[in-house]
mmCIF file of C-alpha atoms and ligand atoms in Angstrom:
data_model
loop_
_atom_site.group_PDB
_atom_site.id
_atom_site.type_symbol
_atom_site.label_atom_id
_atom_site.label_comp_id
_atom_site.label_asym_id
_atom_site.label_seq_id
_atom_site.Cartn_x
_atom_site.Cartn_y
_atom_site.Cartn_z
ATOM 1 C CA UNK A 1 115.480 103.532 98.613
ATOM 2 C CA UNK A 2 112.315 105.285 98.997
ATOM 3 C CA UNK A 3 110.020 104.905 101.968
ATOM 4 C CA UNK A 4 106.475 106.206 102.072
ATOM 5 C CA UNK A 5 105.540 106.033 105.670
ATOM 6 C CA UNK A 6 101.932 106.900 105.095
ATOM 7 C CA UNK A 7 101.489 103.655 102.981
ATOM 8 C CA UNK A 8 104.174 101.668 104.789
ATOM 9 C CA UNK A 9 105.797 101.042 101.389
ATOM 10 C CA UNK A 10 109.465 100.671 100.804
ATOM 11 C CA UNK A 11 110.838 100.806 97.232
ATOM 12 C CA UNK A 12 114.187 99.524 96.246
ATOM 13 C CA UNK A 13 115.933 99.893 92.905
ATOM 14 C CA UNK A 14 117.885 96.942 91.350
ATOM 15 C CA UNK A 15 119.816 97.353 88.262
ATOM 16 C CA UNK A 16 121.041 94.520 85.948
ATOM 17 C CA UNK A 17 124.365 95.794 84.533
ATOM 18 C CA UNK A 18 126.828 94.041 82.093
ATOM 19 C CA UNK A 19 128.207 93.965 78.610
ATOM 20 C CA UNK A 20 126.137 93.875 75.484
ATOM 21 C CA UNK A 21 124.324 90.581 74.744
ATOM 22 C CA UNK A 22 125.226 89.124 78.179
ATOM 23 C CA UNK A 23 121.510 88.225 78.957
ATOM 24 C CA UNK A 24 120.333 91.121 81.160
ATOM 25 C CA UNK A 25 117.009 91.498 79.220
ATOM 26 C CA UNK A 26 116.634 87.716 79.209
ATOM 27 C CA UNK A 27 116.758 87.580 83.018
ATOM 28 C CA UNK A 28 113.766 90.172 83.275
ATOM 29 C CA UNK A 29 111.945 88.395 80.533
ATOM 30 C CA UNK A 30 112.250 85.076 82.454
ATOM 31 C CA UNK A 31 111.135 86.622 85.798
ATOM 32 C CA UNK A 32 108.222 88.226 84.003
ATOM 33 C CA UNK A 33 107.146 85.075 82.280
ATOM 34 C CA UNK A 34 107.171 83.019 85.482
ATOM 35 C CA UNK A 35 105.492 85.287 88.029
ATOM 36 C CA UNK A 36 101.946 85.992 88.570
ATOM 37 C CA UNK A 37 100.730 89.340 87.131
ATOM 38 C CA UNK A 38 99.807 90.339 90.724
ATOM 39 C CA UNK A 39 103.490 90.175 91.619
ATOM 40 C CA UNK A 40 105.259 91.234 88.434
ATOM 41 C CA UNK A 41 103.721 94.183 86.617
ATOM 42 C CA UNK A 42 104.216 94.942 82.910
ATOM 43 C CA UNK A 43 107.675 94.515 81.407
ATOM 44 C CA UNK A 44 108.566 97.636 79.608
ATOM 45 C CA UNK A 45 111.398 97.361 77.080
ATOM 46 C CA UNK A 46 112.859 100.296 75.117
ATOM 47 C CA UNK A 47 114.672 98.511 72.449
ATOM 48 C CA UNK A 48 115.879 98.671 68.875
ATOM 49 C CA UNK A 49 114.455 96.632 66.053
ATOM 50 C CA UNK A 50 117.011 94.069 66.628
ATOM 51 C CA UNK A 51 115.930 93.577 70.326
ATOM 52 C CA UNK A 52 119.044 95.411 71.677
ATOM 53 C CA UNK A 53 118.156 97.458 74.650
ATOM 54 C CA UNK A 54 118.478 101.246 73.716
ATOM 55 C CA UNK A 55 117.440 102.786 76.932
ATOM 56 C CA UNK A 56 116.328 100.294 79.720
ATOM 57 C CA UNK A 57 113.962 97.539 80.678
ATOM 58 C CA UNK A 58 111.641 98.088 83.676
ATOM 59 C CA UNK A 59 109.773 95.479 85.786
ATOM 60 C CA UNK A 60 108.205 96.133 89.144
ATOM 61 C CA UNK A 61 107.880 93.384 91.654
ATOM 62 C CA UNK A 62 105.352 93.646 94.434
ATOM 63 C CA UNK A 63 105.355 90.771 96.837
ATOM 64 C CA UNK A 64 102.425 92.053 98.828
ATOM 65 C CA UNK A 65 102.192 93.016 102.537
ATOM 66 C CA UNK A 66 104.762 91.473 104.835
ATOM 67 C CA UNK A 67 104.353 92.119 108.390
ATOM 68 C CA UNK A 68 102.249 95.224 107.552
ATOM 69 C CA UNK A 69 104.975 96.510 105.230
ATOM 70 C CA UNK A 70 104.923 96.502 101.481
ATOM 71 C CA UNK A 71 108.338 96.083 99.891
ATOM 72 C CA UNK A 72 108.460 96.839 96.137
ATOM 73 C CA UNK A 73 111.373 96.121 93.865
ATOM 74 C CA UNK A 74 112.091 98.127 90.827
ATOM 75 C CA UNK A 75 114.092 96.039 88.415
ATOM 76 C CA UNK A 76 115.928 97.860 85.497
ATOM 77 C CA UNK A 77 118.452 96.681 82.956
ATOM 78 C CA UNK A 78 120.919 98.933 81.294
ATOM 79 C CA UNK A 79 121.961 98.817 77.617
ATOM 80 C CA UNK A 80 125.260 96.983 77.460
ATOM 81 C CA UNK A 81 126.468 98.395 74.119
ATOM 82 C CA UNK A 82 129.443 100.693 74.611
ATOM 83 C CA UNK A 83 128.063 103.771 72.975
ATOM 84 C CA UNK A 84 124.965 103.933 75.208
ATOM 85 C CA UNK A 85 127.193 105.240 78.092
ATOM 86 C CA UNK A 86 125.006 108.104 79.038
ATOM 87 C CA UNK A 87 121.822 105.940 79.305
ATOM 88 C CA UNK A 88 123.626 103.734 81.746
ATOM 89 C CA UNK A 89 124.578 106.738 83.927
ATOM 90 C CA UNK A 90 120.878 107.818 83.889
ATOM 91 C CA UNK A 91 119.557 104.371 84.893
ATOM 92 C CA UNK A 92 122.190 104.095 87.834
ATOM 93 C CA UNK A 93 120.884 107.077 89.575
ATOM 94 C CA UNK A 94 119.146 106.146 92.929
ATOM 95 C CA UNK A 95 120.265 102.490 92.546
ATOM 96 C CA UNK A 96 120.232 100.319 95.823
ATOM 97 C CA UNK A 97 121.660 97.074 94.426
ATOM 98 C CA UNK A 98 123.327 95.749 91.286
ATOM 99 C CA UNK A 99 123.310 92.350 89.464
ATOM 100 C CA UNK A 100 126.431 92.158 87.187
ATOM 101 C CA UNK A 101 125.508 89.886 84.447
ATOM 102 C CA UNK A 102 128.820 88.579 82.916
ATOM 103 C CA UNK A 103 128.994 86.580 79.731
ATOM 104 C CA UNK A 104 131.008 83.348 80.269
ATOM 105 C CA UNK A 105 132.256 83.044 76.846
ATOM 106 C CA UNK A 106 135.948 83.208 76.553
ATOM 107 C CA UNK A 107 135.934 85.908 73.805
ATOM 108 C CA UNK A 108 133.791 88.175 76.041
ATOM 109 C CA UNK A 109 136.194 88.333 78.908
ATOM 110 C CA UNK A 110 137.562 91.739 77.978
ATOM 111 C CA UNK A 111 134.046 93.155 77.550
ATOM 112 C CA UNK A 112 133.131 91.896 80.999
ATOM 113 C CA UNK A 113 136.251 93.604 82.485
ATOM 114 C CA UNK A 114 135.652 96.921 80.593
ATOM 115 C CA UNK A 115 131.964 96.915 81.634
ATOM 116 C CA UNK A 116 132.885 96.316 85.277
ATOM 117 C CA UNK A 117 135.263 99.279 85.150
ATOM 118 C CA UNK A 118 132.501 101.447 83.564
ATOM 119 C CA UNK A 119 130.266 100.417 86.374
ATOM 120 C CA UNK A 120 132.892 101.304 89.061
ATOM 121 C CA UNK A 121 133.487 104.698 87.413
ATOM 122 C CA UNK A 122 129.817 105.496 87.056
ATOM 123 C CA UNK A 123 129.112 104.527 90.651
ATOM 124 C CA UNK A 124 131.975 106.633 91.967
ATOM 125 C CA UNK A 125 130.851 109.558 89.846
ATOM 126 C CA UNK A 126 127.496 109.377 91.693
ATOM 127 C CA UNK A 127 129.508 109.210 95.027
ATOM 128 C CA UNK A 128 129.002 105.567 95.431
ATOM 129 C CA UNK A 129 131.561 103.002 96.340
ATOM 130 C CA UNK A 130 131.472 99.481 94.844
ATOM 131 C CA UNK A 131 133.416 98.037 97.724
ATOM 132 C CA UNK A 132 130.581 98.609 100.260
ATOM 133 C CA UNK A 133 127.744 98.714 97.768
ATOM 134 C CA UNK A 134 125.371 95.671 97.587
ATOM 135 C CA UNK A 135 125.905 93.692 94.341
ATOM 136 C CA UNK A 136 126.270 90.163 93.020
ATOM 137 C CA UNK A 137 127.725 88.667 90.058
ATOM 138 C CA UNK A 138 125.907 86.277 87.636
ATOM 139 C CA UNK A 139 127.983 84.171 85.228
ATOM 140 C CA UNK A 140 125.608 83.522 82.309
ATOM 141 C CA UNK A 141 125.453 81.346 79.340
ATOM 142 C CA UNK A 142 126.906 78.408 81.225
ATOM 143 C CA UNK A 143 125.213 76.172 78.587
ATOM 144 C CA UNK A 144 127.532 77.155 75.760
ATOM 145 C CA UNK A 145 130.826 75.557 74.759
ATOM 146 C CA UNK A 146 133.890 77.695 74.638
ATOM 147 C CA UNK A 147 133.149 79.170 78.085
ATOM 148 C CA UNK A 148 135.748 80.341 80.693
ATOM 149 C CA UNK A 149 135.988 78.335 83.945
ATOM 150 C CA UNK A 150 134.454 79.751 87.122
ATOM 151 C CA UNK A 151 137.854 79.959 88.718
ATOM 152 C CA UNK A 152 139.178 82.186 85.870
ATOM 153 C CA UNK A 153 136.020 84.309 85.906
ATOM 154 C CA UNK A 154 136.260 84.805 89.575
ATOM 155 C CA UNK A 155 139.865 85.660 89.411
ATOM 156 C CA UNK A 156 139.217 88.266 86.705
ATOM 157 C CA UNK A 157 135.973 89.856 87.922
ATOM 158 C CA UNK A 158 135.242 89.082 91.538
ATOM 159 C CA UNK A 159 137.976 90.981 93.304
ATOM 160 C CA UNK A 160 135.614 92.106 96.092
ATOM 161 C CA UNK A 161 134.304 88.582 96.785
ATOM 162 C CA UNK A 162 130.595 89.337 96.353
ATOM 163 C CA UNK A 163 128.088 86.535 96.090
ATOM 164 C CA UNK A 164 128.167 84.852 92.549
ATOM 165 C CA UNK A 165 125.761 82.533 90.606
ATOM 166 C CA UNK A 166 126.027 80.421 87.485
ATOM 167 C CA UNK A 167 123.144 80.747 85.183
ATOM 168 C CA UNK A 168 121.596 79.872 81.921
ATOM 169 C CA UNK A 169 119.088 82.726 81.703
ATOM 170 C CA UNK A 170 117.398 81.541 78.472
ATOM 171 C CA UNK A 171 115.975 78.650 80.387
ATOM 172 C CA UNK A 172 115.808 80.287 83.840
ATOM 173 C CA UNK A 173 118.502 78.430 85.591
ATOM 174 C CA UNK A 174 120.011 80.525 88.347
ATOM 175 C CA UNK A 175 117.736 83.523 87.585
ATOM 176 C CA UNK A 176 115.732 83.523 90.751
ATOM 177 C CA UNK A 177 118.655 82.521 92.938
ATOM 178 C CA UNK A 178 120.353 85.636 91.724
ATOM 179 C CA UNK A 179 117.396 87.779 92.268
ATOM 180 C CA UNK A 180 116.790 86.465 95.724
ATOM 181 C CA UNK A 181 120.464 87.094 96.633
ATOM 182 C CA UNK A 182 120.405 90.720 95.520
ATOM 183 C CA UNK A 183 117.062 91.395 97.214
ATOM 184 C CA UNK A 184 118.561 90.023 100.583
ATOM 185 C CA UNK A 185 121.706 91.990 100.190
ATOM 186 C CA UNK A 186 119.700 95.225 99.495
ATOM 187 C CA UNK A 187 117.340 94.601 102.455
ATOM 188 C CA UNK A 188 120.195 93.735 104.789
ATOM 189 C CA UNK A 189 121.804 96.979 103.951
ATOM 190 C CA UNK A 190 118.511 98.925 104.258
ATOM 191 C CA UNK A 191 118.172 97.306 107.723
ATOM 192 C CA UNK A 192 121.567 98.607 108.807
ATOM 193 C CA UNK A 193 120.699 102.091 107.784
ATOM 194 C CA UNK A 194 117.203 102.571 109.130
ATOM 195 C CA UNK B 1 113.672 113.901 103.432
ATOM 196 C CA UNK B 2 116.787 112.774 101.576
ATOM 197 C CA UNK B 3 119.740 111.211 103.350
ATOM 198 C CA UNK B 4 123.091 110.232 102.046
ATOM 199 C CA UNK B 5 124.207 106.789 103.132
ATOM 200 C CA UNK B 6 127.662 105.589 103.828
ATOM 201 C CA UNK B 7 128.179 104.013 100.360
ATOM 202 C CA UNK B 8 126.803 107.091 98.754
ATOM 203 C CA UNK B 9 123.351 105.812 97.875
ATOM 204 C CA UNK B 10 120.397 107.863 98.729
ATOM 205 C CA UNK B 11 117.376 107.288 101.007
ATOM 206 C CA UNK B 12 114.324 109.293 100.516
ATOM 207 C CA UNK B 13 111.471 109.323 102.989
ATOM 208 C CA UNK B 14 108.002 110.745 102.870
ATOM 209 C CA UNK B 15 106.208 111.171 106.226
ATOM 210 C CA UNK B 16 102.580 110.675 106.623
ATOM 211 C CA UNK B 17 102.171 114.285 107.078
ATOM 212 C CA UNK B 18 103.901 115.149 103.870
ATOM 213 C CA UNK B 19 101.898 112.478 102.114
ATOM 214 C CA UNK B 20 98.636 114.027 103.284
ATOM 215 C CA UNK B 21 99.674 117.500 102.022
ATOM 216 C CA UNK B 22 100.726 116.053 98.675
ATOM 217 C CA UNK B 23 97.421 114.251 98.201
ATOM 218 C CA UNK B 24 95.481 117.290 99.239
ATOM 219 C CA UNK B 25 97.299 119.430 96.712
ATOM 220 C CA UNK B 26 96.959 116.780 93.960
ATOM 221 C CA UNK B 27 93.222 116.288 94.553
ATOM 222 C CA UNK B 28 92.712 120.081 94.248
ATOM 223 C CA UNK B 29 94.687 120.090 91.056
ATOM 224 C CA UNK B 30 92.850 117.189 89.558
ATOM 225 C CA UNK B 31 89.396 118.974 90.433
ATOM 226 C CA UNK B 32 90.522 122.336 89.065
ATOM 227 C CA UNK B 33 92.065 121.087 85.797
ATOM 228 C CA UNK B 34 89.808 118.193 85.186
ATOM 229 C CA UNK B 35 92.839 116.189 84.341
ATOM 230 C CA UNK B 36 92.497 112.454 84.049
ATOM 231 C CA UNK B 37 95.421 111.383 86.250
ATOM 232 C CA UNK B 38 98.362 113.125 88.122
ATOM 233 C CA UNK B 39 101.463 111.623 89.368
ATOM 234 C CA UNK B 40 104.255 113.087 91.514
ATOM 235 C CA UNK B 41 107.649 111.268 91.171
ATOM 236 C CA UNK B 42 111.208 111.742 92.104
ATOM 237 C CA UNK B 43 113.752 112.587 89.391
ATOM 238 C CA UNK B 44 114.906 108.994 89.188
ATOM 239 C CA UNK B 45 111.435 107.786 88.406
ATOM 240 C CA UNK B 46 110.261 106.696 91.804
ATOM 241 C CA UNK B 47 106.504 107.247 92.157
ATOM 242 C CA UNK B 48 105.659 109.222 95.166
ATOM 243 C CA UNK B 49 101.909 109.830 94.845
ATOM 244 C CA UNK B 50 99.108 109.487 92.375
ATOM 245 C CA UNK B 51 95.691 111.026 91.960
ATOM 246 C CA UNK B 52 92.712 110.921 89.636
ATOM 247 C CA UNK B 53 91.648 108.021 87.743
ATOM 248 C CA UNK B 54 94.606 105.799 87.413
ATOM 249 C CA UNK B 55 92.861 102.508 86.915
ATOM 250 C CA UNK B 56 93.762 102.162 83.318
ATOM 251 C CA UNK B 57 97.299 103.415 83.843
ATOM 252 C CA UNK B 58 100.357 101.511 84.959
ATOM 253 C CA UNK B 59 101.573 104.366 87.045
ATOM 254 C CA UNK B 60 104.913 102.931 88.129
ATOM 255 C CA UNK B 61 105.850 102.287 84.579
ATOM 256 C CA UNK B 62 104.599 105.785 83.473
ATOM 257 C CA UNK B 63 106.708 107.294 86.249
ATOM 258 C CA UNK B 64 109.795 105.441 85.093
ATOM 259 C CA UNK B 65 109.275 106.429 81.468
ATOM 260 C CA UNK B 66 108.747 110.061 82.272
ATOM 261 C CA UNK B 67 111.863 110.259 84.329
ATOM 262 C CA UNK B 68 113.811 108.859 81.517
ATOM 263 C CA UNK B 69 112.154 111.275 79.223
ATOM 264 C CA UNK B 70 113.274 114.199 81.429
ATOM 265 C CA UNK B 71 116.779 112.759 81.757
ATOM 266 C CA UNK B 72 117.153 112.199 78.073
ATOM 267 C CA UNK B 73 115.983 115.728 77.164
ATOM 268 C CA UNK B 74 118.238 117.204 79.875
ATOM 269 C CA UNK B 75 121.191 115.463 78.170
ATOM 270 C CA UNK B 76 119.956 116.847 74.801
ATOM 271 C CA UNK B 77 119.712 120.297 76.326
ATOM 272 C CA UNK B 78 123.388 119.965 77.508
ATOM 273 C CA UNK B 79 124.628 118.881 74.161
ATOM 274 C CA UNK B 80 122.937 121.766 72.232
ATOM 275 C CA UNK B 81 124.551 124.128 74.863
ATOM 276 C CA UNK B 82 121.433 124.856 76.912
ATOM 277 C CA UNK B 83 122.551 125.742 80.429
ATOM 278 C CA UNK B 84 119.371 124.962 82.410
ATOM 279 C CA UNK B 85 117.403 121.664 81.640
ATOM 280 C CA UNK B 86 114.004 122.081 80.100
ATOM 281 C CA UNK B 87 111.314 122.867 82.829
ATOM 282 C CA UNK B 88 108.437 121.126 81.116
ATOM 283 C CA UNK B 89 107.709 118.614 78.358
ATOM 284 C CA UNK B 90 104.455 118.266 76.452
ATOM 285 C CA UNK B 91 103.316 115.278 74.454
ATOM 286 C CA UNK B 92 100.282 115.798 72.334
ATOM 287 C CA UNK B 93 98.210 112.764 71.354
ATOM 288 C CA UNK B 94 94.899 112.060 69.560
ATOM 289 C CA UNK B 95 92.759 111.693 72.664
ATOM 290 C CA UNK B 96 95.141 112.244 75.505
ATOM 291 C CA UNK B 97 98.011 114.780 76.286
ATOM 292 C CA UNK B 98 100.773 114.297 78.701
ATOM 293 C CA UNK B 99 102.288 117.228 80.394
ATOM 294 C CA UNK B 100 105.481 116.952 82.479
ATOM 295 C CA UNK B 101 106.623 119.662 84.868
ATOM 296 C CA UNK B 102 109.629 119.958 87.166
ATOM 297 C CA UNK B 103 109.006 120.385 90.741
ATOM 298 C CA UNK B 104 112.298 121.880 91.834
ATOM 299 C CA UNK B 105 115.451 119.952 91.077
ATOM 300 C CA UNK B 106 114.468 116.543 92.480
ATOM 301 C CA UNK B 107 110.862 115.926 91.462
ATOM 302 C CA UNK B 108 108.410 116.257 88.673
ATOM 303 C CA UNK B 109 104.696 116.165 87.919
ATOM 304 C CA UNK B 110 103.037 114.019 85.233
ATOM 305 C CA UNK B 111 99.657 115.251 84.184
ATOM 306 C CA UNK B 112 97.534 113.051 81.837
ATOM 307 C CA UNK B 113 94.489 114.975 80.462
ATOM 308 C CA UNK B 114 91.937 114.637 77.557
ATOM 309 C CA UNK B 115 92.456 116.838 74.504
ATOM 310 C CA UNK B 116 89.379 118.561 75.323
ATOM 311 C CA UNK B 117 91.096 120.245 78.322
ATOM 312 C CA UNK B 118 93.026 123.318 77.271
ATOM 313 C CA UNK B 119 96.666 123.472 77.954
ATOM 314 C CA UNK B 120 96.370 126.986 79.338
ATOM 315 C CA UNK B 121 94.228 125.783 82.256
ATOM 316 C CA UNK B 122 96.622 122.979 82.969
ATOM 317 C CA UNK B 123 99.656 125.294 82.881
ATOM 318 C CA UNK B 124 98.136 128.041 85.187
ATOM 319 C CA UNK B 125 97.115 125.618 87.834
ATOM 320 C CA UNK B 126 100.123 123.426 87.762
ATOM 321 C CA UNK B 127 102.308 126.391 88.375
ATOM 322 C CA UNK B 128 100.511 127.151 91.557
ATOM 323 C CA UNK B 129 100.550 123.449 92.648
ATOM 324 C CA UNK B 130 104.214 123.178 91.985
ATOM 325 C CA UNK B 131 104.990 125.854 94.601
ATOM 326 C CA UNK B 132 102.902 124.131 97.198
ATOM 327 C CA UNK B 133 104.415 120.733 96.406
ATOM 328 C CA UNK B 134 107.998 122.120 96.412
ATOM 329 C CA UNK B 135 107.327 123.529 99.964
ATOM 330 C CA UNK B 136 106.004 120.090 101.108
ATOM 331 C CA UNK B 137 108.781 117.944 99.713
ATOM 332 C CA UNK B 138 111.508 120.312 100.947
ATOM 333 C CA UNK B 139 110.183 120.522 104.270
ATOM 334 C CA UNK B 140 111.476 117.414 106.023
ATOM 335 C CA UNK B 141 108.995 117.179 108.835
ATOM 336 C CA UNK B 142 109.146 114.798 111.614
ATOM 337 C CA UNK B 143 109.514 111.261 110.240
ATOM 338 C CA UNK B 144 107.142 108.782 111.581
ATOM 339 C CA UNK B 145 107.627 106.482 114.532
ATOM 340 C CA UNK B 146 108.005 102.872 114.248
ATOM 341 C CA UNK B 147 111.355 103.013 112.290
ATOM 342 C CA UNK B 148 111.850 99.217 112.848
ATOM 343 C CA UNK B 149 110.271 98.846 109.421
ATOM 344 C CA UNK B 150 112.656 96.008 108.553
ATOM 345 C CA UNK B 151 113.626 93.696 111.306
ATOM 346 C CA UNK B 152 114.877 90.111 111.439
ATOM 347 C CA UNK B 153 111.395 88.816 111.482
ATOM 348 C CA UNK B 154 110.534 90.808 108.468
ATOM 349 C CA UNK B 155 113.464 89.193 106.637
ATOM 350 C CA UNK B 156 112.336 85.726 107.401
ATOM 351 C CA UNK B 157 108.828 86.423 106.203
ATOM 352 C CA UNK B 158 110.111 88.108 103.022
ATOM 353 C CA UNK B 159 112.241 85.098 102.233
ATOM 354 C CA UNK B 160 109.282 82.772 102.798
ATOM 355 C CA UNK B 161 107.295 84.908 100.442
ATOM 356 C CA UNK B 162 110.013 85.001 97.848
ATOM 357 C CA UNK B 163 110.500 81.224 98.035
ATOM 358 C CA UNK B 164 106.808 80.588 97.426
ATOM 359 C CA UNK B 165 106.619 83.162 94.680
ATOM 360 C CA UNK B 166 109.641 81.954 92.892
ATOM 361 C CA UNK B 167 108.608 78.331 93.018
ATOM 362 C CA UNK B 168 108.077 77.185 89.546
HETATM 363 N N1 LIG C 201 122.921 80.197 74.946
HETATM 364 C C1 LIG C 201 122.444 81.134 75.781
HETATM 365 N N2 LIG C 201 122.005 82.345 75.235
HETATM 366 C C2 LIG C 201 121.517 83.226 76.002
HETATM 367 C C3 LIG C 201 121.497 83.131 77.374
HETATM 368 N N3 LIG C 201 121.006 84.183 78.045
HETATM 369 C C4 LIG C 201 120.708 85.009 76.962
HETATM 370 N N4 LIG C 201 121.035 84.438 75.833
HETATM 371 C C5 LIG C 201 120.830 85.001 74.402
HETATM 372 O O1 LIG C 201 121.780 86.167 74.234
HETATM 373 C C6 LIG C 201 121.137 87.167 73.386
HETATM 374 C C7 LIG C 201 121.221 88.492 74.074
HETATM 375 O O2 LIG C 201 120.433 88.471 75.348
HETATM 376 P P1 LIG C 201 119.855 89.792 75.915
HETATM 377 O O3 LIG C 201 119.162 89.397 77.267
HETATM 378 O O4 LIG C 201 119.050 90.594 74.923
HETATM 379 O O5 LIG C 201 121.081 90.549 76.307
HETATM 380 P P2 LIG C 201 121.318 92.005 76.941
HETATM 381 O O6 LIG C 201 122.329 91.863 77.949
HETATM 382 O O7 LIG C 201 120.040 92.503 77.443
HETATM 383 O O8 LIG C 201 121.880 92.825 75.795
HETATM 384 P P3 LIG C 201 121.900 94.535 75.559
HETATM 385 O O9 LIG C 201 120.400 94.895 75.753
HETATM 386 O O10 LIG C 201 122.477 94.776 74.204
HETATM 387 O O11 LIG C 201 122.846 95.037 76.543
HETATM 388 C C8 LIG C 201 119.798 86.681 73.258
HETATM 389 O O12 LIG C 201 119.629 86.054 71.971
HETATM 390 C C9 LIG C 201 119.421 85.688 74.324
HETATM 391 O O13 LIG C 201 118.535 84.670 73.864
HETATM 392 C C10 LIG C 201 122.111 81.887 77.979
HETATM 393 O O14 LIG C 201 122.033 81.647 79.220
HETATM 394 N N5 LIG C 201 122.500 80.910 77.184
HETATM 395 MG MG1 LIG C 202 118.931 94.293 77.023
#
């Protein structure tokens, strides 16, 4: 969280985290495509030729003045592929809230679990504790066949009972619900601490 | 100006006094170097202040990219056995150059300037400005009044705003 008292601006960093190909970049692309350019700035994607995120995606949301204050949300995605571990650590620095984008497909369960552990470790290395940190889970790709039930996903991934959402990011289902939830969690936390 | 929260996340604040000091320093630097644009950011890419002609530049994106540039080169430095991280980075272009300089451990300056401006001038004035800026950012002056920046009413309004923005 960064507050500029002269400009009455409050900046919050939200990171989309999750295994490779789970749909993190797709979330940002959808948000960017639907919002007015006065709200969502440029979407910057550092990616490979094959459209895999190599470092991060970045999108800033500026919802304008609210009661004289100007909240801005800096949305980032991390690269999900295992060997980009150091990039994920870099992007997590200064994070205020996390959206964990899980892939609902049965054969991606192990990757979901591994990536969640990776997140927990990276947060604790930075001195942050996932148990009290604002985060939400998005179960993506609900449109596909061969997906795990929500009960099973919840049992495997949502030990800390954080808010969760079902989504089909490619057509936008659940994308804004997820975003609104993480914004509210982050703001609520900021409120407690100011 | 940096506080550690209970969950370990960091809160960084810049007071009006600090902000004025930063702007004064950046304005001077812009004038002396004839740089096109200047940004001061924290090491995680959060833009703190900007100066000069930034109309054609998406400064929040530039700030995020510059931070990752720094972070990536620091990792490279570590891998090749360098103890300290590189203090500055220089990108040379056809018409514009970008110069990045550390401001202590937690901040950096981004300087965009035309190729007609010599690097020596940039380097000399930047070095002086960095000292001033370091003093300002490290000197947590009295934070401003009106800490109720976020209250329940704010929440309601924010949610209304989000609802209308997110409405397809
Ligand atoms: N069927 C279906 N496909 C999806 C959905 N969301 C994303 N995809 C597809 O999944 C693929 C990977 O999506 P990305 O958003 O690039 O995944 P990512 O999480 O950013 O992947 P990395 O950058 O490698 O970590 C793309 O082909 C998307 O079109 C969904 O809800 N349903
Ligand atoms: Mg991606």
